[in-house]
Tab-separated table of N, CA and C in Angstrom:
chain	number	residue	atom	x	y	z
T	1	ILE	N	16.037	89.920	171.777
T	1	ILE	CA	15.872	88.736	170.942
T	1	ILE	C	14.809	88.997	169.883
T	2	SER	N	13.715	89.607	170.264
T	2	SER	CA	12.625	89.861	169.320
T	2	SER	C	13.019	90.866	168.256
T	3	THR	N	13.739	91.915	168.628
T	3	THR	CA	14.149	92.886	167.619
T	3	THR	C	15.149	92.260	166.655
T	4	SER	N	15.980	91.358	167.124
T	4	SER	CA	16.896	90.644	166.225
T	4	SER	C	16.106	89.796	165.233
T	5	ALA	N	15.044	89.173	165.704
T	5	ALA	CA	14.200	88.374	164.810
T	5	ALA	C	13.570	89.252	163.735
T	6	ILE	N	13.127	90.450	164.109
T	6	ILE	CA	12.541	91.376	163.131
T	6	ILE	C	13.606	91.791	162.119
T	7	ALA	N	14.785	92.148	162.590
T	7	ALA	CA	15.852	92.635	161.716
T	7	ALA	C	16.348	91.565	160.755
T	8	GLN	N	16.213	90.294	161.127
T	8	GLN	CA	16.707	89.207	160.280
T	8	GLN	C	15.640	88.621	159.368
T	9	ASN	N	14.397	89.034	159.525
T	9	ASN	CA	13.318	88.516	158.700
T	9	ASN	C	13.087	89.385	157.476
T	10	ASP	N	12.207	88.919	156.618
T	10	ASP	CA	11.823	89.646	155.412
T	10	ASP	C	11.002	90.865	155.830
T	11	PRO	N	11.463	92.079	155.498
T	11	PRO	CA	10.737	93.276	155.925
T	11	PRO	C	9.362	93.430	155.278
T	12	SER	N	9.113	92.723	154.193
T	12	SER	CA	7.793	92.803	153.569
T	12	SER	C	6.808	91.813	154.194
T	13	ASP	N	7.268	91.003	155.130
T	13	ASP	CA	6.390	90.065	155.831
T	13	ASP	C	5.755	90.792	157.017
T	14	THR	N	4.759	91.604	156.695
T	14	THR	CA	4.146	92.429	157.733
T	14	THR	C	3.404	91.598	158.773
T	15	ALA	N	2.897	90.443	158.379
T	15	ALA	CA	2.199	89.586	159.348
T	15	ALA	C	3.169	89.122	160.430
T	16	ASN	N	4.371	88.739	160.034
T	16	ASN	CA	5.373	88.313	161.009
T	16	ASN	C	5.796	89.484	161.884
T	17	PHE	N	6.030	90.639	161.259
T	17	PHE	CA	6.411	91.825	162.025
T	17	PHE	C	5.351	92.143	163.076
T	18	GLU	N	4.094	92.171	162.653
T	18	GLU	CA	3.010	92.491	163.582
T	18	GLU	C	2.905	91.456	164.692
T	19	ALA	N	3.126	90.182	164.365
T	19	ALA	CA	3.051	89.126	165.383
T	19	ALA	C	4.153	89.302	166.429
T	20	VAL	N	5.366	89.563	165.974
T	20	VAL	CA	6.481	89.756	166.913
T	20	VAL	C	6.259	91.020	167.729
T	21	ARG	N	5.835	92.083	167.062
T	21	ARG	CA	5.590	93.342	167.778
T	21	ARG	C	4.488	93.164	168.816
T	22	GLN	N	3.417	92.467	168.452
T	22	GLN	CA	2.311	92.259	169.386
T	22	GLN	C	2.727	91.381	170.563
T	23	SER	N	3.564	90.378	170.319
T	23	SER	CA	4.019	89.535	171.438
T	23	SER	C	4.822	90.366	172.439
T	24	GLY	N	5.610	91.309	171.939
T	24	GLY	CA	6.329	92.209	172.837
T	24	GLY	C	5.381	93.099	173.623
T	25	LEU	N	4.359	93.611	172.937
T	25	LEU	CA	3.371	94.456	173.619
T	25	LEU	C	2.580	93.664	174.660
T	26	ASP	N	2.285	92.404	174.350
T	26	ASP	CA	1.578	91.549	175.312
T	26	ASP	C	2.414	91.329	176.568
T	27	LEU	N	3.705	91.125	176.380
T	27	LEU	CA	4.603	90.949	177.515
T	27	LEU	C	4.679	92.234	178.341
T	28	ILE	N	4.780	93.349	177.675
T	28	ILE	CA	4.853	94.645	178.357
T	28	ILE	C	3.565	94.932	179.128
T	29	ALA	N	2.436	94.493	178.604
T	29	ALA	CA	1.146	94.726	179.265
T	29	ALA	C	1.088	94.098	180.657
T	30	LYS	N	1.951	93.147	180.919
T	30	LYS	CA	1.970	92.463	182.221
T	30	LYS	C	2.752	93.239	183.277
T	31	ILE	N	3.418	94.311	182.881
T	31	ILE	CA	4.177	95.125	183.838
T	31	ILE	C	3.185	95.842	184.748
T	32	GLY	N	3.383	95.713	186.042
T	32	GLY	CA	2.448	96.271	187.008
T	32	GLY	C	2.474	97.783	187.139
T	33	ASN	N	3.612	98.386	187.061
T	33	ASN	CA	3.758	99.825	187.222
T	33	ASN	C	3.354	100.527	185.929
T	34	PRO	N	2.311	101.379	185.971
T	34	PRO	CA	1.834	102.031	184.748
T	34	PRO	C	2.885	102.910	184.063
T	35	LEU	N	3.702	103.613	184.836
T	35	LEU	CA	4.736	104.462	184.231
T	35	LEU	C	5.808	103.619	183.549
T	36	ALA	N	6.210	102.555	184.209
T	36	ALA	CA	7.201	101.661	183.624
T	36	ALA	C	6.628	100.978	182.384
T	37	ARG	N	5.362	100.605	182.437
T	37	ARG	CA	4.702	99.964	181.300
T	37	ARG	C	4.651	100.917	180.106
T	38	GLN	N	4.299	102.166	180.358
T	38	GLN	CA	4.222	103.150	179.281
T	38	GLN	C	5.605	103.397	178.660
T	39	ALA	N	6.614	103.542	179.487
T	39	ALA	CA	7.974	103.765	178.982
T	39	ALA	C	8.460	102.556	178.185
T	40	ALA	N	8.161	101.367	178.676
T	40	ALA	CA	8.569	100.143	177.976
T	40	ALA	C	7.861	100.017	176.636
T	41	GLU	N	6.598	100.397	176.583
T	41	GLU	CA	5.853	100.317	175.329
T	41	GLU	C	6.427	101.277	174.280
T	42	VAL	N	6.714	102.498	174.689
T	42	VAL	CA	7.295	103.470	173.754
T	42	VAL	C	8.645	102.951	173.238
T	43	ALA	N	9.474	102.461	174.146
T	43	ALA	CA	10.784	101.947	173.755
T	43	ALA	C	10.644	100.740	172.827
T	44	TRP	N	9.704	99.850	173.123
T	44	TRP	CA	9.497	98.664	172.290
T	44	TRP	C	9.035	99.049	170.889
T	45	ARG	N	8.080	99.965	170.806
T	45	ARG	CA	7.605	100.387	169.482
T	45	ARG	C	8.748	100.991	168.661
T	46	THR	N	9.563	101.824	169.296
T	46	THR	CA	10.698	102.441	168.606
T	46	THR	C	11.703	101.381	168.174
T	47	ASN	N	12.065	100.488	169.075
T	47	ASN	CA	13.062	99.461	168.756
T	47	ASN	C	12.567	98.500	167.683
T	48	ALA	N	11.295	98.136	167.728
T	48	ALA	CA	10.737	97.241	166.707
T	48	ALA	C	10.732	97.931	165.337
T	49	ALA	N	10.365	99.203	165.312
T	49	ALA	CA	10.353	99.946	164.049
T	49	ALA	C	11.761	100.087	163.494
T	50	LYS	N	12.729	100.375	164.349
T	50	LYS	CA	14.116	100.488	163.890
T	50	LYS	C	14.602	99.150	163.336
T	51	ALA	N	14.228	98.055	163.978
T	51	ALA	CA	14.629	96.731	163.496
T	51	ALA	C	14.031	96.456	162.117
T	52	LEU	N	12.791	96.886	161.896
T	52	LEU	CA	12.162	96.724	160.586
T	52	LEU	C	12.925	97.520	159.529
T	53	VAL	N	13.308	98.735	159.843
T	53	VAL	CA	14.067	99.558	158.902
T	53	VAL	C	15.438	98.918	158.649
T	54	GLN	N	16.058	98.377	159.676
T	54	GLN	CA	17.347	97.695	159.500
T	54	GLN	C	17.211	96.522	158.525
T	55	ALA	N	16.116	95.778	158.641
T	55	ALA	CA	15.877	94.657	157.730
T	55	ALA	C	15.699	95.156	156.300
T	56	MET	N	15.011	96.274	156.156
T	56	MET	CA	14.816	96.849	154.825
T	56	MET	C	16.150	97.294	154.229
T	57	ILE	N	16.975	97.919	155.043
T	57	ILE	CA	18.286	98.378	154.568
T	57	ILE	C	19.141	97.185	154.149
T	58	ALA	N	19.114	96.114	154.932
T	58	ALA	CA	19.906	94.928	154.612
T	58	ALA	C	19.419	94.251	153.337
T	59	GLN	N	18.111	94.220	153.135
T	59	GLN	CA	17.552	93.523	151.980
T	59	GLN	C	17.704	94.331	150.689
T	60	ASP	N	17.381	95.616	150.734
T	60	ASP	CA	17.381	96.423	149.520
T	60	ASP	C	17.675	97.880	149.887
T	61	PRO	N	18.960	98.227	150.004
T	61	PRO	CA	19.309	99.577	150.453
T	61	PRO	C	18.729	100.685	149.563
T	62	LYS	N	18.715	100.476	148.248
T	62	LYS	CA	18.182	101.502	147.353
T	62	LYS	C	16.708	101.744	147.644
T	63	ARG	N	15.962	100.671	147.792
T	63	ARG	CA	14.535	100.778	148.092
T	63	ARG	C	14.325	101.442	149.453
T	64	ALA	N	15.187	101.112	150.413
T	64	ALA	CA	15.082	101.709	151.742
T	64	ALA	C	15.319	103.216	151.670
T	65	VAL	N	16.300	103.646	150.875
T	65	VAL	CA	16.566	105.078	150.703
T	65	VAL	C	15.319	105.762	150.158
T	66	GLU	N	14.699	105.161	149.139
T	66	GLU	CA	13.494	105.743	148.544
T	66	GLU	C	12.361	105.803	149.559
T	67	MET	N	12.156	104.711	150.290
T	67	MET	CA	11.076	104.657	151.272
T	67	MET	C	11.310	105.659	152.398
T	68	LEU	N	12.523	105.725	152.893
T	68	LEU	CA	12.818	106.652	153.987
T	68	LEU	C	12.686	108.091	153.517
T	69	GLY	N	13.071	108.364	152.287
T	69	GLY	CA	12.891	109.702	151.734
T	69	GLY	C	11.429	110.063	151.623
T	70	ALA	N	10.597	109.101	151.178
T	70	ALA	CA	9.152	109.337	151.074
T	70	ALA	C	8.548	109.558	152.450
T	71	ALA	N	9.004	108.806	153.424
T	71	ALA	CA	8.472	108.952	154.778
T	71	ALA	C	8.862	110.295	155.369
T	72	GLN	N	10.102	110.703	155.151
T	72	GLN	CA	10.538	111.987	155.696
T	72	GLN	C	9.850	113.134	154.982
T	73	ALA	N	9.689	113.036	153.670
T	73	ALA	CA	9.000	114.092	152.931
T	73	ALA	C	7.550	114.194	153.385
T	74	GLY	N	6.939	113.071	153.699
T	74	GLY	CA	5.548	113.064	154.144
T	74	GLY	C	5.355	113.595	155.541
T	75	SER	N	6.437	113.658	156.321
T	75	SER	CA	6.301	114.134	157.697
T	75	SER	C	6.912	115.509	157.891
T	76	ARG	N	7.280	116.176	156.819
T	76	ARG	CA	7.883	117.514	156.908
T	76	ARG	C	6.832	118.557	157.283
T	77	THR	N	7.319	119.570	157.962
T	77	THR	CA	6.461	120.722	158.227
T	77	THR	C	6.544	121.655	157.034
T	78	LYS	N	5.730	122.679	157.018
T	78	LYS	CA	5.744	123.652	155.924
T	78	LYS	C	7.134	124.280	155.785
T	79	ASP	N	7.751	124.652	156.896
T	79	ASP	CA	9.075	125.266	156.857
T	79	ASP	C	10.132	124.285	156.384
T	80	ASP	N	10.051	123.016	156.829
T	80	ASP	CA	11.008	122.002	156.400
T	80	ASP	C	10.929	121.779	154.902
T	81	THR	N	9.720	121.744	154.368
T	81	THR	CA	9.534	121.500	152.942
T	81	THR	C	10.132	122.632	152.126
T	82	ALA	N	9.914	123.864	152.537
T	82	ALA	CA	10.467	125.010	151.813
T	82	ALA	C	11.993	124.955	151.822
T	83	GLU	N	12.555	124.532	152.924
T	83	GLU	CA	14.005	124.449	153.051
T	83	GLU	C	14.579	123.327	152.196
T	84	ALA	N	13.810	122.279	151.985
T	84	ALA	CA	14.316	121.097	151.298
T	84	ALA	C	14.030	121.080	149.801
T	85	VAL	N	13.459	122.126	149.248
T	85	VAL	CA	13.151	122.155	147.824
T	85	VAL	C	14.433	121.902	147.050
T	86	GLY	N	14.322	121.000	146.096
T	86	GLY	CA	15.480	120.659	145.285
T	86	GLY	C	16.245	119.464	145.817
T	87	SER	N	15.998	119.048	147.034
T	87	SER	CA	16.695	117.868	147.549
T	87	SER	C	16.029	116.620	147.014
T	88	SER	N	16.751	115.519	147.055
T	88	SER	CA	16.193	114.268	146.536
T	88	SER	C	15.015	113.817	147.391
T	89	GLN	N	15.045	114.118	148.677
T	89	GLN	CA	13.933	113.718	149.523
T	89	GLN	C	12.688	114.516	149.191
T	90	ALA	N	12.819	115.773	148.906
T	90	ALA	CA	11.656	116.598	148.616
T	90	ALA	C	11.060	116.233	147.263
T	91	ASN	N	11.884	115.707	146.347
T	91	ASN	CA	11.401	115.352	145.026
T	91	ASN	C	10.862	113.933	144.957
T	92	THR	N	10.868	113.206	146.061
T	92	THR	CA	10.348	111.849	146.085
T	92	THR	C	8.842	111.891	145.872
T	93	THR	N	8.351	111.085	144.956
T	93	THR	CA	6.927	111.068	144.671
T	93	THR	C	6.275	109.877	145.317
T	94	SER	N	4.961	109.889	145.337
T	94	SER	CA	4.247	108.771	145.940
T	94	SER	C	4.407	107.503	145.128
T	95	SER	N	4.884	107.581	143.887
T	95	SER	CA	5.079	106.373	143.093
T	95	SER	C	6.252	105.546	143.600
T	96	VAL	N	7.082	106.109	144.457
T	96	VAL	CA	8.206	105.371	145.020
T	96	VAL	C	7.695	104.223	145.877
T	97	VAL	N	6.636	104.469	146.614
T	97	VAL	CA	6.061	103.458	147.475
T	97	VAL	C	4.860	102.860	146.754
T	98	PRO	N	4.927	101.556	146.420
T	98	PRO	CA	3.850	100.969	145.636
T	98	PRO	C	2.524	100.965	146.373
T	99	ARG	N	1.487	101.186	145.635
T	99	ARG	CA	0.142	101.139	146.206
T	99	ARG	C	-0.317	99.690	146.242
T	100	ASN	N	-1.145	99.374	147.184
T	100	ASN	CA	-1.677	98.027	147.318
T	100	ASN	C	-3.004	97.949	146.583
T	101	ASP	N	-3.278	96.823	145.971
T	101	ASP	CA	-4.531	96.639	145.252
T	101	ASP	C	-5.708	96.395	146.197
T	102	HIS	N	-5.427	96.071	147.444
T	102	HIS	CA	-6.488	95.779	148.411
T	102	HIS	C	-6.898	97.063	149.110
T	103	VAL	N	-8.137	97.455	148.949
T	103	VAL	CA	-8.634	98.687	149.545
T	103	VAL	C	-8.561	98.580	151.064
T	104	GLY	N	-8.002	99.608	151.681
T	104	GLY	CA	-7.940	99.675	153.141
T	104	GLY	C	-6.801	98.886	153.752
T	105	GLU	N	-6.034	98.174	152.955
T	105	GLU	CA	-4.936	97.362	153.471
T	105	GLU	C	-3.626	97.878	152.886
T	106	PRO	N	-2.724	98.390	153.721
T	106	PRO	CA	-1.492	98.969	153.167
T	106	PRO	C	-0.562	97.900	152.613
T	107	ALA	N	0.158	98.258	151.549
T	107	ALA	CA	1.197	97.393	151.002
T	107	ALA	C	2.322	97.319	152.026
T	108	PRO	N	3.188	96.297	151.941
T	108	PRO	CA	4.265	96.182	152.926
T	108	PRO	C	5.103	97.445	153.079
T	109	TYR	N	5.493	98.076	151.980
T	109	TYR	CA	6.310	99.274	152.122
T	109	TYR	C	5.493	100.451	152.635
T	110	GLU	N	4.205	100.496	152.332
T	110	GLU	CA	3.353	101.540	152.909
T	110	GLU	C	3.287	101.362	154.420
T	111	ARG	N	3.194	100.120	154.868
T	111	ARG	CA	3.166	99.828	156.300
T	111	ARG	C	4.489	100.255	156.937
T	112	SER	N	5.587	100.006	156.230
T	112	SER	CA	6.895	100.390	156.740
T	112	SER	C	7.020	101.897	156.864
T	113	VAL	N	6.506	102.624	155.875
T	113	VAL	CA	6.518	104.091	155.933
T	113	VAL	C	5.718	104.561	157.131
T	114	GLN	N	4.565	103.953	157.357
T	114	GLN	CA	3.723	104.340	158.484
T	114	GLN	C	4.432	104.066	159.806
T	115	VAL	N	5.050	102.904	159.940
T	115	VAL	CA	5.783	102.565	161.160
T	115	VAL	C	6.930	103.551	161.364
T	116	PHE	N	7.635	103.862	160.272
T	116	PHE	CA	8.753	104.799	160.337
T	116	PHE	C	8.288	106.143	160.877
T	117	ARG	N	7.171	106.651	160.343
T	117	ARG	CA	6.650	107.956	160.774
T	117	ARG	C	6.081	107.911	162.183
T	118	ASP	N	5.370	106.837	162.511
T	118	ASP	CA	4.644	106.773	163.778
T	118	ASP	C	5.524	106.400	164.973
T	119	ASP	N	6.476	105.506	164.773
T	119	ASP	CA	7.154	104.893	165.912
T	119	ASP	C	8.626	105.262	166.085
T	120	ILE	N	9.209	105.938	165.118
T	120	ILE	CA	10.613	106.316	165.258
T	120	ILE	C	10.690	107.822	165.483
T	121	PRO	N	11.359	108.232	166.557
T	121	PRO	CA	11.481	109.665	166.833
T	121	PRO	C	12.183	110.385	165.684
T	122	PRO	N	11.789	111.626	165.427
T	122	PRO	CA	12.378	112.377	164.308
T	122	PRO	C	13.907	112.424	164.314
T	123	HIS	N	14.511	112.530	165.486
T	123	HIS	CA	15.976	112.623	165.532
T	123	HIS	C	16.650	111.321	165.096
T	124	ASP	N	15.944	110.191	165.172
T	124	ASP	CA	16.505	108.915	164.729
T	124	ASP	C	16.254	108.649	163.243
T	125	ARG	N	15.262	109.306	162.675
T	125	ARG	CA	14.909	109.068	161.272
T	125	ARG	C	16.035	109.441	160.332
T	126	SER	N	16.638	110.606	160.546
T	126	SER	CA	17.703	111.043	159.635
T	126	SER	C	18.916	110.123	159.724
T	127	ALA	N	19.212	109.605	160.905
T	127	ALA	CA	20.335	108.672	161.051
T	127	ALA	C	20.068	107.377	160.285
T	128	LEU	N	18.839	106.893	160.334
T	128	LEU	CA	18.497	105.677	159.587
T	128	LEU	C	18.532	105.934	158.084
T	129	ALA	N	18.060	107.093	157.666
T	129	ALA	CA	18.111	107.431	156.241
T	129	ALA	C	19.565	107.521	155.774
T	130	GLN	N	20.436	108.096	156.585
T	130	GLN	CA	21.855	108.172	156.236
T	130	GLN	C	22.470	106.775	156.176
T	131	GLN	N	22.079	105.912	157.081
T	131	GLN	CA	22.586	104.539	157.076
T	131	GLN	C	22.163	103.828	155.775
T	132	ALA	N	20.943	104.064	155.340
T	132	ALA	CA	20.463	103.455	154.096
T	132	ALA	C	21.239	103.997	152.903
T	133	ARG	N	21.476	105.309	152.892
T	133	ARG	CA	22.246	105.906	151.783
T	133	ARG	C	23.671	105.338	151.755
T	134	THR	N	24.264	105.148	152.924
T	134	THR	CA	25.609	104.588	153.001
T	134	THR	C	25.617	103.150	152.493
T	135	ALA	N	24.623	102.383	152.871
T	135	ALA	CA	24.533	100.987	152.425
T	135	ALA	C	24.328	100.890	150.922
T	136	GLU	N	23.598	101.874	150.388
T	136	GLU	CA	23.343	101.885	148.939
T	136	GLU	C	24.643	102.113	148.193
């Protein structure tokens, strides 16, 4: 239910995203078994991040393609970058993701890039980027 709420909301509403994500984490914190709690937390973070990306794709597929490309380019290894020279993802510049005027506070799309890199496993990132390209 919570991931559906994230996917149907405005992806630039980071306060709402964080509130829904935190409510899920609060619920998970009540799980008595530490291993089950840890597994549930990892799954929740991944599912919440995927729901945020889904909302971005639904709202603005072109922007999502740019953001996902910037996120993937930012998380490439040295070997990945050399292999990707000339691709649209490798040529994505930091101007694709707008900077925030507030020092120390990420802009909504910067927050989305961070969530994408931090909470979505690498094998799922390319599938989401392909989904955004298809939607575009």
